[in-house]
């Protein structure tokens, strides 16, 4: 009997825990995201405690989970799966947005950092270039003297402040000693009426008198040393200012002389270039221009002469053919009308090519008309070439003269402008 009771209690606890787990699974299927992790952990812990103790828990009607209404289980699983997929997609989307934001911000910070580094590098390079220029021109010594003047000014200000403090201390010591002496004189005037405190006070004042005298002497020596330091600092400052002024004057004179020599060198270079241009380049350009023009004129005249000669040869060949045909016709006509006369003398053909004029006349008229045309054509090229060559030569001479003077004037004006600019920069 004693063994059956614990066994029955343990069986009852197992049945109760299995029933609660089934109810919890049903609730999770119905509402998969409504149960919080803390509550689930509490229920799991309570079920574990029940299983370990083996006793049934006390009924708690207020915390009992009501049974859900009957609903189809596959639809609840599909809803939970769809919600889980939506939550996963939302999480992925938020993660991608966060990564894009972080990437853009990191890229902007990297660009800003690189721009700052470039600015620092440029500043360093400019500083190094300025230092090299100062070292090359001798301005580095002036910078050193300027820094020395600033240090002397600070030292003079500090010496003046110390001198003021020493003077104030000396004034206080003198005032304290004067008060002590005045009190001693008052005590000495009423010496017959002294009592115990007056005697003690007199002794104390005498001791203080010796201490005040030593302190006053020390303060006086410190004040004098401070004044001497001020005078010495002022003298050093004036000397440093004079040295700096002298070095600046020497540097400015050197730069001015360098600028003067530079302007003279540039002016001389411009004059040399002008002379070289005037004596060497311009004649060469003139010769080349004349050669080009002559070559073009010669080529054009030769082409025209060749074309005219070809036309004249063609016309002469046609004239000979026409004369031969006319002779044949005349011979045939004379043979039919009368006894054959003596053969006519041939018409002489001039050696100079000519332009014939075709007309319904005899061969003699054709020959007479062709002779002046040929003379005109042969004389026309030489007559037309002379005015063209004369005009071209006149134009070339005018252009070359203007170019030479324009180049010379431009070189002189450029040299004067550069010299003035260099002298202004030197000043």
Tab-separated table of C-alpha atoms in Angstrom:
chain	number	residue	atom	x	y	z
A	1	UNK	CA	0.000	0.000	0.000
A	2	UNK	CA	2.861	2.293	0.801
A	3	UNK	CA	4.481	1.599	-2.626
A	4	UNK	CA	1.321	2.093	-4.660
A	5	UNK	CA	0.685	5.651	-3.408
A	6	UNK	CA	3.953	7.236	-4.729
A	7	UNK	CA	3.595	5.313	-7.963
A	8	UNK	CA	0.074	6.627	-8.472
A	9	UNK	CA	1.167	10.175	-7.660
A	10	UNK	CA	4.039	9.986	-10.173
A	11	UNK	CA	1.724	8.648	-12.883
A	12	UNK	CA	-0.743	11.433	-12.173
A	13	UNK	CA	2.041	14.043	-12.430
A	14	UNK	CA	3.240	12.596	-15.751
A	15	UNK	CA	-0.267	12.697	-17.192
A	16	UNK	CA	-0.746	16.273	-16.002
A	17	UNK	CA	2.583	17.431	-17.496
A	18	UNK	CA	1.850	15.709	-20.818
A	19	UNK	CA	-1.578	17.357	-20.914
A	20	UNK	CA	-0.006	20.793	-20.235
A	21	UNK	CA	2.624	20.256	-22.947
A	22	UNK	CA	-0.097	19.344	-25.438
A	23	UNK	CA	-2.068	22.459	-24.511
A	24	UNK	CA	1.066	24.618	-24.862
A	25	UNK	CA	1.771	23.140	-28.309
A	26	UNK	CA	-1.770	23.928	-29.394
A	27	UNK	CA	-1.411	27.505	-28.172
A	28	UNK	CA	1.901	27.855	-30.016
A	29	UNK	CA	0.312	26.572	-33.207
A	30	UNK	CA	-2.524	29.069	-32.836
A	31	UNK	CA	-0.354	32.043	-31.796
A	32	UNK	CA	3.270	31.334	-32.680
A	33	UNK	CA	4.612	34.780	-31.678
A	34	UNK	CA	2.336	35.602	-28.701
A	35	UNK	CA	4.182	33.548	-26.078
A	36	UNK	CA	7.137	35.436	-24.642
A	37	UNK	CA	10.432	33.645	-23.907
A	38	UNK	CA	10.219	34.451	-20.191
A	39	UNK	CA	6.781	32.901	-19.830
A	40	UNK	CA	7.829	29.839	-21.844
A	41	UNK	CA	10.888	29.401	-19.627
A	42	UNK	CA	8.724	29.707	-16.513
A	43	UNK	CA	6.303	27.092	-17.754
A	44	UNK	CA	9.160	24.789	-18.745
A	45	UNK	CA	10.700	25.184	-15.289
A	46	UNK	CA	7.376	24.468	-13.570
A	47	UNK	CA	6.849	21.333	-15.640
A	48	UNK	CA	10.374	20.184	-14.813
A	49	UNK	CA	9.741	20.773	-11.100
A	50	UNK	CA	6.545	18.782	-11.297
A	51	UNK	CA	8.291	15.916	-13.018
A	52	UNK	CA	11.098	15.890	-10.416
A	53	UNK	CA	8.846	16.084	-7.340
A	54	UNK	CA	6.293	13.676	-8.741
A	55	UNK	CA	3.375	15.465	-7.074
A	56	UNK	CA	0.500	17.156	-8.783
A	57	UNK	CA	0.430	20.941	-8.493
A	58	UNK	CA	-2.297	22.772	-6.749
A	59	UNK	CA	-5.076	23.927	-9.014
A	60	UNK	CA	-4.684	27.566	-10.097
A	61	UNK	CA	-7.821	28.627	-11.898
A	62	UNK	CA	-6.613	32.204	-12.456
A	63	UNK	CA	-3.477	31.167	-14.441
A	64	UNK	CA	-5.010	28.258	-16.340
A	65	UNK	CA	-4.665	28.442	-20.113
A	66	UNK	CA	-8.047	28.221	-21.808
A	67	UNK	CA	-8.436	25.743	-24.569
A	68	UNK	CA	-8.499	27.374	-28.007
A	69	UNK	CA	-11.471	26.907	-30.222
A	70	UNK	CA	-11.115	24.107	-32.692
A	71	UNK	CA	-9.427	25.290	-35.880
A	72	UNK	CA	-7.668	23.546	-38.720
A	73	UNK	CA	-3.994	22.974	-37.906
A	74	UNK	CA	-2.515	23.252	-41.471
A	75	UNK	CA	-3.739	26.856	-41.920
A	76	UNK	CA	-2.098	27.954	-38.641
A	77	UNK	CA	1.210	26.392	-39.706
A	78	UNK	CA	1.055	28.173	-43.090
A	79	UNK	CA	0.326	31.498	-41.361
A	80	UNK	CA	3.237	31.047	-38.973
A	81	UNK	CA	5.561	30.127	-41.847
A	82	UNK	CA	4.460	33.169	-43.898
A	83	UNK	CA	5.001	35.476	-40.902
A	84	UNK	CA	8.415	33.964	-40.338
A	85	UNK	CA	9.332	34.520	-44.008
A	86	UNK	CA	8.100	38.131	-43.868
A	87	UNK	CA	10.081	38.778	-40.692
A	88	UNK	CA	13.182	37.268	-42.276
A	89	UNK	CA	12.798	39.418	-45.426
A	90	UNK	CA	12.276	42.532	-43.300
A	91	UNK	CA	15.382	41.720	-41.280
A	92	UNK	CA	17.406	41.193	-44.469
A	93	UNK	CA	16.126	44.472	-45.895
A	94	UNK	CA	17.003	46.398	-42.728
A	95	UNK	CA	20.424	44.746	-42.660
A	96	UNK	CA	21.099	45.724	-46.290
A	97	UNK	CA	19.982	49.298	-45.603
A	98	UNK	CA	22.219	49.468	-42.542
A	99	UNK	CA	25.178	48.089	-44.495
A	100	UNK	CA	24.601	50.609	-47.316
A	101	UNK	CA	24.407	53.466	-44.798
A	102	UNK	CA	27.585	52.329	-43.083
A	103	UNK	CA	29.342	51.952	-46.428
A	104	UNK	CA	28.352	55.451	-47.600
A	105	UNK	CA	29.330	57.050	-44.292
A	106	UNK	CA	32.659	55.202	-44.271
A	107	UNK	CA	33.296	56.274	-47.863
A	108	UNK	CA	32.539	59.918	-47.027
A	109	UNK	CA	34.816	59.796	-43.999
A	110	UNK	CA	37.567	58.217	-46.094
A	111	UNK	CA	37.215	60.944	-48.729
A	112	UNK	CA	37.316	63.671	-46.078
A	113	UNK	CA	40.344	62.063	-44.461
A	114	UNK	CA	42.144	61.757	-47.812
A	115	UNK	CA	41.338	65.405	-48.619
A	116	UNK	CA	42.742	66.476	-45.243
A	117	UNK	CA	45.876	64.406	-45.867
A	118	UNK	CA	46.307	65.976	-49.310
A	119	UNK	CA	45.919	69.452	-47.820
A	120	UNK	CA	48.510	68.689	-45.148
A	121	UNK	CA	50.888	67.259	-47.739
A	122	UNK	CA	50.447	70.335	-49.944
A	123	UNK	CA	51.056	72.627	-46.980
A	124	UNK	CA	54.210	70.705	-46.082
A	125	UNK	CA	55.499	70.886	-49.647
A	126	UNK	CA	54.805	74.629	-49.806
A	127	UNK	CA	56.605	75.124	-46.502
A	128	UNK	CA	59.598	73.142	-47.743
A	129	UNK	CA	59.647	75.089	-51.017
A	130	UNK	CA	59.523	78.380	-49.099
A	131	UNK	CA	62.359	77.253	-46.838
A	132	UNK	CA	64.489	76.279	-49.852
A	133	UNK	CA	63.803	79.613	-51.549
A	134	UNK	CA	64.699	81.504	-48.363
A	135	UNK	CA	67.883	79.479	-48.025
A	136	UNK	CA	68.838	80.145	-51.652
A	137	UNK	CA	68.162	83.897	-51.445
A	138	UNK	CA	69.684	84.363	-47.981
A	139	UNK	CA	66.417	85.282	-46.270
A	140	UNK	CA	66.901	82.502	-43.714
A	141	UNK	CA	69.341	84.700	-41.754
A	142	UNK	CA	66.729	87.461	-41.631
A	143	UNK	CA	64.187	84.987	-40.273
A	144	UNK	CA	66.652	83.954	-37.569
A	145	UNK	CA	67.244	87.592	-36.598
A	146	UNK	CA	63.493	88.216	-36.556
A	147	UNK	CA	62.981	85.307	-34.164
A	148	UNK	CA	65.840	86.655	-32.047
A	149	UNK	CA	64.150	90.070	-31.873
A	150	UNK	CA	60.905	88.424	-30.735
A	151	UNK	CA	62.773	86.497	-28.024
A	152	UNK	CA	64.527	89.681	-26.852
A	153	UNK	CA	61.163	91.449	-26.655
A	154	UNK	CA	59.736	88.673	-24.487
A	155	UNK	CA	62.843	88.706	-22.272
A	156	UNK	CA	62.566	92.496	-21.874
A	157	UNK	CA	58.904	92.240	-20.868
A	158	UNK	CA	59.721	89.564	-18.284
A	159	UNK	CA	62.612	91.669	-16.912
A	160	UNK	CA	60.315	94.685	-16.604
A	161	UNK	CA	57.717	92.625	-14.746
A	162	UNK	CA	60.389	91.335	-12.339
A	163	UNK	CA	61.741	94.863	-11.857
A	164	UNK	CA	58.252	96.117	-11.010
A	165	UNK	CA	57.822	93.323	-8.450
A	166	UNK	CA	61.239	94.057	-6.892
A	167	UNK	CA	60.429	97.756	-6.708
A	168	UNK	CA	57.080	97.070	-5.049
A	169	UNK	CA	58.799	94.763	-2.520
A	170	UNK	CA	61.432	97.403	-1.794
A	171	UNK	CA	58.744	100.037	-1.260
A	172	UNK	CA	56.927	97.764	1.198
A	173	UNK	CA	60.166	97.065	3.082
A	174	UNK	CA	60.948	100.771	3.340
A	175	UNK	CA	57.456	101.521	4.558
A	176	UNK	CA	57.632	98.719	7.150
A	177	UNK	CA	60.980	99.983	8.464
A	178	UNK	CA	59.705	103.564	8.645
A	179	UNK	CA	56.677	102.438	10.665
A	180	UNK	CA	58.937	100.474	13.012
A	181	UNK	CA	61.231	103.473	13.516
A	182	UNK	CA	58.251	105.736	14.165
A	183	UNK	CA	56.956	103.359	16.820
A	184	UNK	CA	60.435	103.168	18.426
A	185	UNK	CA	60.620	106.960	18.548
A	186	UNK	CA	57.202	107.111	20.213
A	187	UNK	CA	58.334	104.606	22.844
A	188	UNK	CA	61.551	106.519	23.496
A	189	UNK	CA	59.625	109.763	23.986
A	190	UNK	CA	57.572	108.235	26.813
A	191	UNK	CA	60.417	106.167	28.258
A	192	UNK	CA	59.860	107.332	31.894
A	193	UNK	CA	56.353	105.886	31.829
A	194	UNK	CA	57.233	102.431	30.453
A	195	UNK	CA	55.706	99.334	31.871
A	196	UNK	CA	56.282	95.627	31.185
A	197	UNK	CA	54.565	95.403	27.794
A	198	UNK	CA	56.337	98.566	26.580
A	199	UNK	CA	59.724	97.071	27.435
A	200	UNK	CA	58.858	93.858	25.602
A	201	UNK	CA	57.569	95.841	22.636
A	202	UNK	CA	60.735	97.945	22.501
A	203	UNK	CA	62.905	94.824	22.527
A	204	UNK	CA	60.813	93.289	19.780
A	205	UNK	CA	60.996	96.461	17.682
A	206	UNK	CA	64.781	96.585	18.027
A	207	UNK	CA	65.042	93.004	16.770
A	208	UNK	CA	62.649	93.759	13.918
A	209	UNK	CA	64.697	96.827	13.052
A	210	UNK	CA	67.742	94.714	12.305
A	211	UNK	CA	65.636	92.246	10.262
A	212	UNK	CA	63.905	95.064	8.364
A	213	UNK	CA	67.254	96.672	7.611
A	214	UNK	CA	68.622	93.460	6.131
A	215	UNK	CA	65.387	92.828	4.165
A	216	UNK	CA	65.438	96.403	2.853
A	217	UNK	CA	69.047	96.080	1.734
A	218	UNK	CA	68.261	92.794	0.008
A	219	UNK	CA	65.173	94.257	-1.710
A	220	UNK	CA	67.203	97.267	-2.815
A	221	UNK	CA	69.902	95.063	-4.345
A	222	UNK	CA	67.246	92.966	-6.118
A	223	UNK	CA	65.565	96.124	-7.431
A	224	UNK	CA	68.877	97.446	-8.737
A	225	UNK	CA	69.632	94.077	-10.359
A	226	UNK	CA	66.174	94.094	-11.973
A	227	UNK	CA	66.704	97.613	-13.319
A	228	UNK	CA	70.087	96.598	-14.695
A	229	UNK	CA	68.478	93.554	-16.334
A	230	UNK	CA	65.865	95.835	-17.915
A	231	UNK	CA	68.554	98.163	-19.245
A	232	UNK	CA	70.598	95.246	-20.551
A	233	UNK	CA	67.530	93.669	-22.200
A	234	UNK	CA	66.629	96.983	-23.825
A	235	UNK	CA	70.166	97.360	-25.166
A	236	UNK	CA	70.126	93.790	-26.507
A	237	UNK	CA	66.767	94.429	-28.156
A	238	UNK	CA	68.022	97.597	-29.849
A	239	UNK	CA	71.141	95.759	-31.034
A	240	UNK	CA	69.053	92.887	-32.444
A	241	UNK	CA	66.744	95.351	-34.211
A	242	UNK	CA	69.736	97.141	-35.744
A	243	UNK	CA	71.247	93.858	-36.923
A	244	UNK	CA	67.959	92.798	-38.448
A	245	UNK	CA	67.536	96.151	-40.182
A	246	UNK	CA	71.097	95.948	-41.528
A	247	UNK	CA	70.595	92.405	-42.835
A	248	UNK	CA	67.278	93.352	-44.446
A	249	UNK	CA	68.928	96.295	-46.178
A	250	UNK	CA	71.753	94.074	-47.434
A	251	UNK	CA	69.262	91.459	-48.656
A	252	UNK	CA	67.094	94.068	-50.400
A	253	UNK	CA	70.174	95.580	-52.078
A	254	UNK	CA	71.247	92.128	-53.248
A	255	UNK	CA	67.791	91.322	-54.616
A	256	UNK	CA	67.604	94.734	-56.281
A	257	UNK	CA	70.987	94.238	-57.932
A	258	UNK	CA	69.968	90.742	-59.028
A	259	UNK	CA	66.734	92.090	-60.491
A	260	UNK	CA	68.672	94.850	-62.282
A	261	UNK	CA	71.137	92.368	-63.745
A	262	UNK	CA	68.278	90.054	-64.654
A	263	UNK	CA	66.394	92.835	-66.432
A	264	UNK	CA	69.567	93.828	-68.279
A	265	UNK	CA	70.167	90.208	-69.270
A	266	UNK	CA	66.596	89.849	-70.535
A	267	UNK	CA	66.872	93.117	-72.446
A	268	UNK	CA	70.177	92.009	-73.986
A	269	UNK	CA	68.647	88.667	-74.922
A	270	UNK	CA	65.725	90.418	-76.602
A	271	UNK	CA	68.100	92.713	-78.509
A	272	UNK	CA	70.205	89.719	-79.549
A	273	UNK	CA	67.118	87.854	-80.737
A	274	UNK	CA	65.999	90.937	-82.651
A	275	UNK	CA	69.400	91.256	-84.349
A	276	UNK	CA	69.465	87.544	-85.184
A	277	UNK	CA	65.944	87.782	-86.580
A	278	UNK	CA	66.803	90.874	-88.592
A	279	UNK	CA	70.083	89.588	-90.008
A	280	UNK	CA	69.506	85.856	-90.427
A	281	UNK	CA	65.907	84.775	-90.190
A	282	UNK	CA	64.245	87.573	-92.157
A	283	UNK	CA	66.549	87.291	-95.231
A	284	UNK	CA	66.092	83.550	-95.205
A	285	UNK	CA	62.316	83.959	-95.012
A	286	UNK	CA	62.422	86.565	-97.789
A	287	UNK	CA	64.477	84.323	-100.064
A	288	UNK	CA	62.261	81.355	-99.380
A	289	UNK	CA	59.105	83.379	-100.032
A	290	UNK	CA	60.517	84.752	-103.286
A	291	UNK	CA	61.590	81.277	-104.359
A	292	UNK	CA	58.143	79.885	-103.642
A	293	UNK	CA	56.447	82.683	-105.591
A	294	UNK	CA	58.868	82.363	-108.509
A	295	UNK	CA	58.423	78.608	-108.538
A	296	UNK	CA	54.659	78.961	-108.619
A	297	UNK	CA	54.812	81.573	-111.405
A	298	UNK	CA	57.241	79.447	-113.377
A	299	UNK	CA	55.068	76.370	-112.960
A	300	UNK	CA	51.907	78.234	-113.972
A	301	UNK	CA	53.570	79.835	-117.010
A	302	UNK	CA	55.070	76.509	-118.099
A	303	UNK	CA	51.707	74.801	-117.786
A	304	UNK	CA	50.055	77.563	-119.834
A	305	UNK	CA	52.798	77.441	-122.463
A	306	UNK	CA	52.517	73.645	-122.744
A	307	UNK	CA	48.747	73.813	-123.102
A	308	UNK	CA	48.989	76.547	-125.783
A	309	UNK	CA	51.681	74.622	-127.666
A	310	UNK	CA	49.531	71.474	-127.660
A	311	UNK	CA	46.542	73.420	-129.020
A	312	UNK	CA	48.665	75.033	-131.749
A	313	UNK	CA	50.078	71.670	-132.809
A	314	UNK	CA	46.570	70.255	-133.023
A	315	UNK	CA	45.404	73.198	-135.136
A	316	UNK	CA	48.449	72.901	-137.444
A	317	UNK	CA	47.717	69.220	-137.992
A	318	UNK	CA	44.094	70.013	-138.837
A	319	UNK	CA	45.210	72.776	-141.212
A	320	UNK	CA	47.531	70.438	-143.074
A	321	UNK	CA	44.760	67.865	-143.433
A	322	UNK	CA	42.390	70.546	-144.759
A	323	UNK	CA	44.975	71.842	-147.235
A	324	UNK	CA	45.623	68.316	-148.526
A	325	UNK	CA	41.915	67.703	-149.032
A	326	UNK	CA	41.512	71.054	-150.834
A	327	UNK	CA	44.421	70.253	-153.145
A	328	UNK	CA	42.889	66.906	-153.986
A	329	UNK	CA	39.507	68.508	-154.783
A	330	UNK	CA	41.127	71.214	-156.942
A	331	UNK	CA	43.127	68.644	-158.903
A	332	UNK	CA	40.055	66.533	-159.554
A	333	UNK	CA	38.058	69.552	-160.756
A	334	UNK	CA	40.850	70.769	-163.085
A	335	UNK	CA	41.269	67.287	-164.585
A	336	UNK	CA	37.624	67.133	-165.490
A	337	UNK	CA	37.364	70.668	-166.966
A	338	UNK	CA	40.675	71.119	-168.868
A	339	UNK	CA	43.934	69.472	-169.603
A	340	UNK	CA	45.942	68.914	-166.546
A	341	UNK	CA	47.889	72.074	-165.716
A	342	UNK	CA	51.105	72.280	-163.848
A	343	UNK	CA	50.846	71.229	-160.222
A	344	UNK	CA	50.346	74.150	-157.821
A	345	UNK	CA	53.109	75.179	-155.527
A	346	UNK	CA	52.606	74.054	-151.922
A	347	UNK	CA	51.619	76.642	-149.317
A	348	UNK	CA	54.460	77.254	-146.921
A	349	UNK	CA	53.584	76.436	-143.323
A	350	UNK	CA	55.154	78.765	-140.758
A	351	UNK	CA	57.291	77.191	-138.092
A	352	UNK	CA	55.664	79.283	-135.348
A	353	UNK	CA	52.338	77.735	-134.291
A	354	UNK	CA	49.261	79.854	-135.018
A	355	UNK	CA	45.544	79.832	-134.453
A	356	UNK	CA	43.583	79.435	-137.744
A	357	UNK	CA	40.229	81.077	-138.430
A	358	UNK	CA	37.871	78.708	-140.218
A	359	UNK	CA	35.841	80.275	-142.971
A	360	UNK	CA	34.443	79.273	-146.342
A	361	UNK	CA	37.350	80.843	-148.188
A	362	UNK	CA	40.440	79.671	-149.959
A	363	UNK	CA	43.429	78.117	-148.269
A	364	UNK	CA	45.433	81.319	-148.827
A	365	UNK	CA	42.926	83.318	-146.737
A	366	UNK	CA	43.036	80.704	-144.068
A	367	UNK	CA	46.847	80.845	-144.011
A	368	UNK	CA	46.826	84.666	-144.015
A	369	UNK	CA	44.366	84.749	-141.108
A	370	UNK	CA	46.276	82.189	-139.106
A	371	UNK	CA	49.681	83.939	-139.226
A	372	UNK	CA	48.848	87.050	-137.041
A	373	UNK	CA	46.953	84.889	-134.544
A	374	UNK	CA	49.969	82.682	-134.073
A	375	UNK	CA	52.241	85.692	-133.532
A	376	UNK	CA	49.834	87.116	-130.944
A	377	UNK	CA	49.643	83.830	-129.054
A	378	UNK	CA	53.403	83.485	-128.969
A	379	UNK	CA	53.868	87.046	-127.767
A	380	UNK	CA	51.089	86.976	-125.198
A	381	UNK	CA	52.792	84.768	-122.527
A	382	UNK	CA	55.911	86.912	-122.322
A	383	UNK	CA	53.890	90.141	-122.280
A	384	UNK	CA	51.532	88.868	-119.581
A	385	UNK	CA	54.314	87.499	-117.388
A	386	UNK	CA	56.113	90.837	-116.996
A	387	UNK	CA	53.367	92.867	-115.182
A	388	UNK	CA	52.487	89.912	-112.944
A	389	UNK	CA	56.088	89.387	-111.835
A	390	UNK	CA	56.514	93.139	-111.225
A	391	UNK	CA	53.374	93.323	-109.063
A	392	UNK	CA	54.403	90.237	-107.081
A	393	UNK	CA	57.875	91.654	-106.408
A	394	UNK	CA	56.414	94.971	-105.201
A	395	UNK	CA	53.967	93.192	-102.855
A	396	UNK	CA	56.726	90.970	-101.453
A	397	UNK	CA	58.982	93.962	-100.801
A	398	UNK	CA	56.186	95.824	-98.980
A	399	UNK	CA	55.226	92.802	-96.861
A	400	UNK	CA	58.828	92.003	-95.949
A	401	UNK	CA	59.558	95.577	-94.881
A	402	UNK	CA	56.457	95.740	-92.675
A	403	UNK	CA	57.192	92.321	-91.141
A	404	UNK	CA	60.757	93.301	-90.261
A	405	UNK	CA	59.729	96.542	-88.590
A	406	UNK	CA	56.790	94.878	-86.809
A	407	UNK	CA	59.014	92.097	-85.450
A	408	UNK	CA	61.629	94.614	-84.300
A	409	UNK	CA	59.050	96.812	-82.574
A	410	UNK	CA	57.432	93.805	-80.853
A	411	UNK	CA	60.810	92.565	-79.587
A	412	UNK	CA	61.793	95.993	-78.235
A	413	UNK	CA	58.432	96.546	-76.500
A	414	UNK	CA	58.551	93.034	-74.982
A	415	UNK	CA	62.082	93.589	-73.658
A	416	UNK	CA	61.154	96.919	-72.079
A	417	UNK	CA	58.011	95.440	-70.470
A	418	UNK	CA	59.872	92.437	-69.021
A	419	UNK	CA	62.664	94.663	-67.686
A	420	UNK	CA	60.129	96.952	-65.993
A	421	UNK	CA	58.309	93.969	-64.465
A	422	UNK	CA	61.538	92.451	-63.101
A	423	UNK	CA	62.625	95.789	-61.627
A	424	UNK	CA	59.241	96.212	-59.911
A	425	UNK	CA	59.444	92.702	-58.457
A	426	UNK	CA	62.962	93.407	-57.210
A	427	UNK	CA	61.805	96.536	-55.434
